[in-house]
Coordinates of C-alpha atoms and ligand atoms in Angstrom, one line a residue:
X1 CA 29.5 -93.0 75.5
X2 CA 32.1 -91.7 76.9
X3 CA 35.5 -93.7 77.6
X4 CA 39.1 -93.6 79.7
X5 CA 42.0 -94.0 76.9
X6 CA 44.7 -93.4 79.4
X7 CA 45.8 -93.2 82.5
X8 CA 48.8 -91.1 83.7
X9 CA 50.5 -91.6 87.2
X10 CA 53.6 -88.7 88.7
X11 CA 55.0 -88.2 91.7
X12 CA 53.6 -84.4 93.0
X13 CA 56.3 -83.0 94.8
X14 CA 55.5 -79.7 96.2
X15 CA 59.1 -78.2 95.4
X16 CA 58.7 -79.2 91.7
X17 CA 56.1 -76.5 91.6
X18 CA 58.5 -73.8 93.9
X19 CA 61.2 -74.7 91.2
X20 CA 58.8 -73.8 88.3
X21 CA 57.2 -71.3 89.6
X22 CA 60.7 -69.4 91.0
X23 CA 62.0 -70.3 87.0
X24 CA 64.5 -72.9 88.4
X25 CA 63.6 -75.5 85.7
X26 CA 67.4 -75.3 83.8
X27 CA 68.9 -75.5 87.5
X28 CA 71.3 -78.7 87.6
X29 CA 69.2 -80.4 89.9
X30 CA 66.3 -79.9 88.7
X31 CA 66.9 -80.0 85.3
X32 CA 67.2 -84.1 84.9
X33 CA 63.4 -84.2 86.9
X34 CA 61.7 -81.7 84.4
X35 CA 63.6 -83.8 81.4
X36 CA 61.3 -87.0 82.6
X37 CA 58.2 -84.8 81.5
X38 CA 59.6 -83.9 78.0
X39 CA 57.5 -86.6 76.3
X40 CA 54.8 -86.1 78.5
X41 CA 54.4 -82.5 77.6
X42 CA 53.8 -83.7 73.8
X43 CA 52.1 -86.8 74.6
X44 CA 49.2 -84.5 76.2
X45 CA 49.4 -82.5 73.3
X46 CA 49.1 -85.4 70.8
X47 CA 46.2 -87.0 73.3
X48 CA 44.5 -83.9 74.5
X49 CA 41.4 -85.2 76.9
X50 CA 38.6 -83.9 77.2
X51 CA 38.3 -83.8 80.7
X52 CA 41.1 -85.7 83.6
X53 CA 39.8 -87.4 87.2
X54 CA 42.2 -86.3 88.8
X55 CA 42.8 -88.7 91.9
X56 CA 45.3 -87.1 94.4
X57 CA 45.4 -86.2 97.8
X58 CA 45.0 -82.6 100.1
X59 CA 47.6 -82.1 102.2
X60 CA 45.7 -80.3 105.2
X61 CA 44.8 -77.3 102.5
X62 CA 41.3 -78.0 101.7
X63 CA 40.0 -80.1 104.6
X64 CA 41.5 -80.0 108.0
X65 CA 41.5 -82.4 111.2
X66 CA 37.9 -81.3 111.6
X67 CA 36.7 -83.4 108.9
X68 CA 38.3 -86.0 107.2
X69 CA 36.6 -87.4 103.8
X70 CA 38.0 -90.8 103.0
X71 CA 37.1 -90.3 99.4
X72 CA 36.1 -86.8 97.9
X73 CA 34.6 -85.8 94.4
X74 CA 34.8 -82.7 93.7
X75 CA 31.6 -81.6 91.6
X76 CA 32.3 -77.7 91.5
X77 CA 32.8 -75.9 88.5
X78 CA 35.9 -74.5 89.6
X79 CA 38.7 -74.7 91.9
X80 CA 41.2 -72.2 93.3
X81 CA 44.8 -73.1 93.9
X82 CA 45.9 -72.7 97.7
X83 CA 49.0 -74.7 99.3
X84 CA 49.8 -75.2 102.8
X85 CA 53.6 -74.8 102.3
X86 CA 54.9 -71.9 99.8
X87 CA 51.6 -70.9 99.5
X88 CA 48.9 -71.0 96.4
X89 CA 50.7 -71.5 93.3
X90 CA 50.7 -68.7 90.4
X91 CA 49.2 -71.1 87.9
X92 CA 45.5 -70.8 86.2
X93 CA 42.4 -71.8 88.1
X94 CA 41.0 -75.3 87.7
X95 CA 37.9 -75.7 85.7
X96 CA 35.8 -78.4 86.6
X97 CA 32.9 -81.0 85.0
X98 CA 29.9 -80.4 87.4
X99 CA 27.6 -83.0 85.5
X100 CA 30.3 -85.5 84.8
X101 CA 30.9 -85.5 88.3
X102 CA 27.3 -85.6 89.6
X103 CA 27.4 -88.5 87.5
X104 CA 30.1 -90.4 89.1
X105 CA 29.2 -89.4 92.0
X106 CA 25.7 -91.2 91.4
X107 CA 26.7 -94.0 89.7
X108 CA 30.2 -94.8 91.8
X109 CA 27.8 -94.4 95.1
X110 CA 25.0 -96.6 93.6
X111 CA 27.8 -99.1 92.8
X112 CA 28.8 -99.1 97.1
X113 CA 31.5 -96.9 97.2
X114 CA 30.6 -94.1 99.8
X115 CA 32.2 -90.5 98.3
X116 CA 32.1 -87.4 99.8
X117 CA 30.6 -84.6 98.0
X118 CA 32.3 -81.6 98.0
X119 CA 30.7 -78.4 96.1
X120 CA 33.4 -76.0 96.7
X121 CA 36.9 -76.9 97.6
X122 CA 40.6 -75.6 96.8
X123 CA 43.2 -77.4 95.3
X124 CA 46.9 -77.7 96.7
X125 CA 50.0 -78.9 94.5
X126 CA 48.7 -82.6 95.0
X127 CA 46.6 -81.5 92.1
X128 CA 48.7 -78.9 90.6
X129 CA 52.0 -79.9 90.2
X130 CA 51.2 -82.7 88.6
X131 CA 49.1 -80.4 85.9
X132 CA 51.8 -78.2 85.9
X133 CA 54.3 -81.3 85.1
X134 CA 52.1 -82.8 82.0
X135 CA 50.9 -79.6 81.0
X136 CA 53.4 -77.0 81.2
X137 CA 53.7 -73.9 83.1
X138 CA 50.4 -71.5 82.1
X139 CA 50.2 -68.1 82.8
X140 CA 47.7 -67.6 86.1
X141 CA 45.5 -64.8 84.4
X142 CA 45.7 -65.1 80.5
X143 CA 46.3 -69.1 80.3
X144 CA 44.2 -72.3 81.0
X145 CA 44.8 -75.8 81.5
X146 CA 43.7 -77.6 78.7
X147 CA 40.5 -79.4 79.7
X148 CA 38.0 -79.4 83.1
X149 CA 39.7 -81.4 85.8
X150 CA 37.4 -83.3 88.3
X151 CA 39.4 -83.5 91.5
X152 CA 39.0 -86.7 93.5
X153 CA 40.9 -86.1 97.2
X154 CA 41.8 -89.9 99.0
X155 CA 42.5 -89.0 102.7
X156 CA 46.4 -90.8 103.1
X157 CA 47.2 -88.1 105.8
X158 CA 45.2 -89.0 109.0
X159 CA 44.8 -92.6 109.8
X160 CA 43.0 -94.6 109.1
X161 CA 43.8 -94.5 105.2
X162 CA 42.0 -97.1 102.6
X163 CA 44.0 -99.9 101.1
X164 CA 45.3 -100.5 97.7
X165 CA 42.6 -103.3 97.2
X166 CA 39.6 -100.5 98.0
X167 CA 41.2 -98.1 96.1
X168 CA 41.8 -100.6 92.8
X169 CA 38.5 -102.0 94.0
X170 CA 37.5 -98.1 93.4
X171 CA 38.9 -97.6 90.1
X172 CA 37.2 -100.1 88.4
X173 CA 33.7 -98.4 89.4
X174 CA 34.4 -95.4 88.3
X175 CA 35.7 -96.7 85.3
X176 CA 31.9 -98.0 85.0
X177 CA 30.5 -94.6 85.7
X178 CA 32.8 -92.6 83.2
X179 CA 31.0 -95.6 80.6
X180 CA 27.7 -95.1 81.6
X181 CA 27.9 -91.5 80.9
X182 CA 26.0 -90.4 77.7
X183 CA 28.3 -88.2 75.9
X184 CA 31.1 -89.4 73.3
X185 CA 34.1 -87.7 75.4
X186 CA 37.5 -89.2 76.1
X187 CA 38.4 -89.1 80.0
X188 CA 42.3 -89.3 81.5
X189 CA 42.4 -90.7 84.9
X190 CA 45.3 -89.9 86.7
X191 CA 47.0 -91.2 90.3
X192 CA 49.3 -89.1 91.9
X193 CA 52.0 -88.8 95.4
X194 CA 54.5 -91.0 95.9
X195 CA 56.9 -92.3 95.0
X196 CA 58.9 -93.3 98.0
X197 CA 59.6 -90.5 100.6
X198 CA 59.6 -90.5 104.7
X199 CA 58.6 -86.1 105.6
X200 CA 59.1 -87.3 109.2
X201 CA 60.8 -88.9 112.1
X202 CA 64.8 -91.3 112.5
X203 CA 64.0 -92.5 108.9
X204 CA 63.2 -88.6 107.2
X205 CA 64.5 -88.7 103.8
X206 CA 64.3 -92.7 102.8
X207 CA 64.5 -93.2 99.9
X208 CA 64.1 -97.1 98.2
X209 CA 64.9 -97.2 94.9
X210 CA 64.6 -100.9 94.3
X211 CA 61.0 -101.2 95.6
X212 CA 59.7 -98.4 94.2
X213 CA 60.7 -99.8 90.4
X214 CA 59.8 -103.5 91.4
X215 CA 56.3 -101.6 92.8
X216 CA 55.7 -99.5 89.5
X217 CA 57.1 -103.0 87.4
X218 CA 53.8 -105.3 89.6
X219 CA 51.3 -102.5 89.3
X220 CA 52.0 -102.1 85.2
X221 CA 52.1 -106.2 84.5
X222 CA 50.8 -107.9 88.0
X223 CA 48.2 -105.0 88.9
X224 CA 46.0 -107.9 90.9
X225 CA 49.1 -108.7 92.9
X226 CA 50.0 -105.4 93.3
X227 CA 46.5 -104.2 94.7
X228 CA 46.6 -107.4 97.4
X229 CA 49.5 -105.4 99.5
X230 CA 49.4 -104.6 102.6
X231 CA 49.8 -101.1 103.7
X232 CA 52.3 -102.0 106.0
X233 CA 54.3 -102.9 102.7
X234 CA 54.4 -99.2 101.7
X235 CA 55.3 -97.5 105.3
X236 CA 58.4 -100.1 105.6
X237 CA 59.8 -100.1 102.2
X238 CA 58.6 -97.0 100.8
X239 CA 58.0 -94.9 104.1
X240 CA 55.3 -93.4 105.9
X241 CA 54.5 -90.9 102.7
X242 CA 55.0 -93.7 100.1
X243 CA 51.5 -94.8 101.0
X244 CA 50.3 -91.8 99.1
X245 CA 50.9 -94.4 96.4
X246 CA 47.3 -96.4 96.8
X247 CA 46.2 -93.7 94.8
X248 CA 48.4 -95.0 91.9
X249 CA 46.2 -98.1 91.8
X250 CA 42.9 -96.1 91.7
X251 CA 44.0 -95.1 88.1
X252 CA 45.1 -98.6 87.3
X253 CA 42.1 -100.2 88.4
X254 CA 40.1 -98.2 86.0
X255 CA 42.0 -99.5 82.7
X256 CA 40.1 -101.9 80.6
X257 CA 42.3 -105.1 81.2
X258 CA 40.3 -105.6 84.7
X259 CA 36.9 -106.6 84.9
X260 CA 35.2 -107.5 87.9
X261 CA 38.2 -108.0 89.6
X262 CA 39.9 -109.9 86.8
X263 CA 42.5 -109.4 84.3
X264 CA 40.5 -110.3 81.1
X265 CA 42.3 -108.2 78.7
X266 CA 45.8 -107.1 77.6
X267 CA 48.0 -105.2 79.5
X268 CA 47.6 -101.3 78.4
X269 CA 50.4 -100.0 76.4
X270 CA 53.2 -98.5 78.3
X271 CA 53.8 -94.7 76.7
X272 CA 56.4 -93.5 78.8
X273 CA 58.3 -94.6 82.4
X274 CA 60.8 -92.6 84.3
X275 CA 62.1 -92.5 87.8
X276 CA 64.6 -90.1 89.2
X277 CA 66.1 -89.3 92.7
X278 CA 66.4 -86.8 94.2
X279 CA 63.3 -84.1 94.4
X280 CA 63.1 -82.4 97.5
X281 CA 62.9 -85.7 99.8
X282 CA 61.1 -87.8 97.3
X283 CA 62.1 -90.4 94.6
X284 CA 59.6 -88.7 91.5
X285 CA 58.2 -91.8 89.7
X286 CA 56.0 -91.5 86.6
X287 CA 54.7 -93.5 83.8
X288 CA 51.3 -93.2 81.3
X289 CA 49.6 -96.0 79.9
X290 CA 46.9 -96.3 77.3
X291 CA 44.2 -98.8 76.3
X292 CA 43.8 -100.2 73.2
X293 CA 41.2 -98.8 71.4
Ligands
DHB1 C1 56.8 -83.5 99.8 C2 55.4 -83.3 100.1 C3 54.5 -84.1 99.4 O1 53.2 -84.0 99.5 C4 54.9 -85.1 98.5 O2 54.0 -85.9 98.0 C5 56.3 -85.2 98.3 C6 57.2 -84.4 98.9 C7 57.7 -82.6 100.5 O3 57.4 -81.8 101.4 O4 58.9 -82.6 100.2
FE2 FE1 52.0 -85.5 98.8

């Protein structure tokens, strides 16, 4: 069958992927951000998936005001890169896991949880930059990433957004469907955005250090306690773009230590942590974590 053995969470700062794309990365300050992803890089080398569910959000690229998909799966077998800001990025296009996904989709619907569908659907540097930042830079034409990504887009743009209860609620029934899926592969989920950043408005640029690690401290050892917060907990300490981080707890809901709701096992193994301010207007926050086998 197949199982999750990790679960990786970054920060997806769209100016992480200007500065790698525009060769930036031995730039003084950007230099100490891409130094967080050394490990990382060799880490996904060392624990090569076979495919990632890849939860992260669009950013008005894919789906517009027109329609707004609380929760989207994306069951295509390929996605393009596009971006709303500096445009689509020069990286490779996404391959994706049509029947792992129709799977998911089936079993994660079945279970309550109502997903959007989407059969065709481009991908903006929610999805990328966080590829780019475990993966390495790949050449757009010759290169690859190294396994099919299933993209999973959580609305956090246009209220109203889901909490961090649904979304750790949500994690654990996917975690069910990736089990229930007859094929011995090994499945990376990942949660992206964050960590704290304001875009907008008298408080553009907050950054809150303090919350953000006492945050990433709960969600590693406390997750239950960490999934009960409000959302108005995120906009006030971590600003009105820190709520991206909800989708963190998607990918923490799905380790093996919860069970219906519970904590019934040990905490996953903390691989790697870092935090750094500045990037662009965001604090980048990242940490992996594995089950035990
Ligand atoms: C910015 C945009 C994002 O989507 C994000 O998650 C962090 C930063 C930005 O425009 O700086
Ligand atoms: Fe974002």
């Amino acid at each position: 069958m197949a199982k999750i053995t990790a679960s990786v969470y970054t920060s997806h700062v769209p100016a992480i992927g200007a500065a790698l794309d525009l060769g930036k990365t031995q730039e003084d300050y950007w230099k100490p951000v891409f130094a967080g992803y050394e490990f990382s890089k060799q880490w996904m080398k060392d624990n090569k998936p076979d495919v990632i569910f890849l939860v992260f959000n669009d950013h008005a690229t894919a789906f517009s005001l027109d329609m707004i998909p609380t929760f989207a799966i994306g069951t295509a077998a390929q996605f393009t890169p596009a971006d709303e800001g500096w445009g689509p990025r020069p990286v490779p296009v996404v391959q994706g896991h049509p029947e792992l996904a129709s799977h998911i989709a089936q079993s994660v619907i079945q279970q309550d949880f109502d997903l959007t569908i989407v059969n065709k659907m481009d991908v903006d540097h929610g999805l990328t930059v966080p590829l780019s930042l475990m993966c390495g830079q790949q050449d757009p034409v010759k290169g690859a990433w190294p396994c099919p990504v299933i993209p999973f887009a959580v609305n956090v743009v246009q209220y109203p957004v889901p909490s961090g209860q649904r979304c750790f609620n949500l994690g654990q029934a996917i975690r069910k469907a990736i089990e229930s899926y007859d094929e011995d592969i090994n499945v990376h989920i990942w949660g992206t955005g964050g960590m704290s950043h304001q875009l907008q408005g008298a408080r553009a640029g907050l950054i809150n250090r303090e919350w953000d690690n006492a945050w990433l401290d709960q969600l590693i050892n406390d997750p239950l306690a960490c999934a009960n917060r409000p959302h108005m907990d995120y906009v006030r300490e971590a600003g009105s773009e820190g709520i991206e981080l909800v989708m963190w707890l998607i990918a923490r809901g799905a380790m093996s230590d919860i069970q219906d709701g519970k904590v019934t096992g040990p905490t996953p193994k903390l691989a790697h942590r870092f935090y750094h301010v500045p990037a662009s207007n965001t604090a980048v926050g990242h940490a992996i974590l594995e089950n035990a086998i």
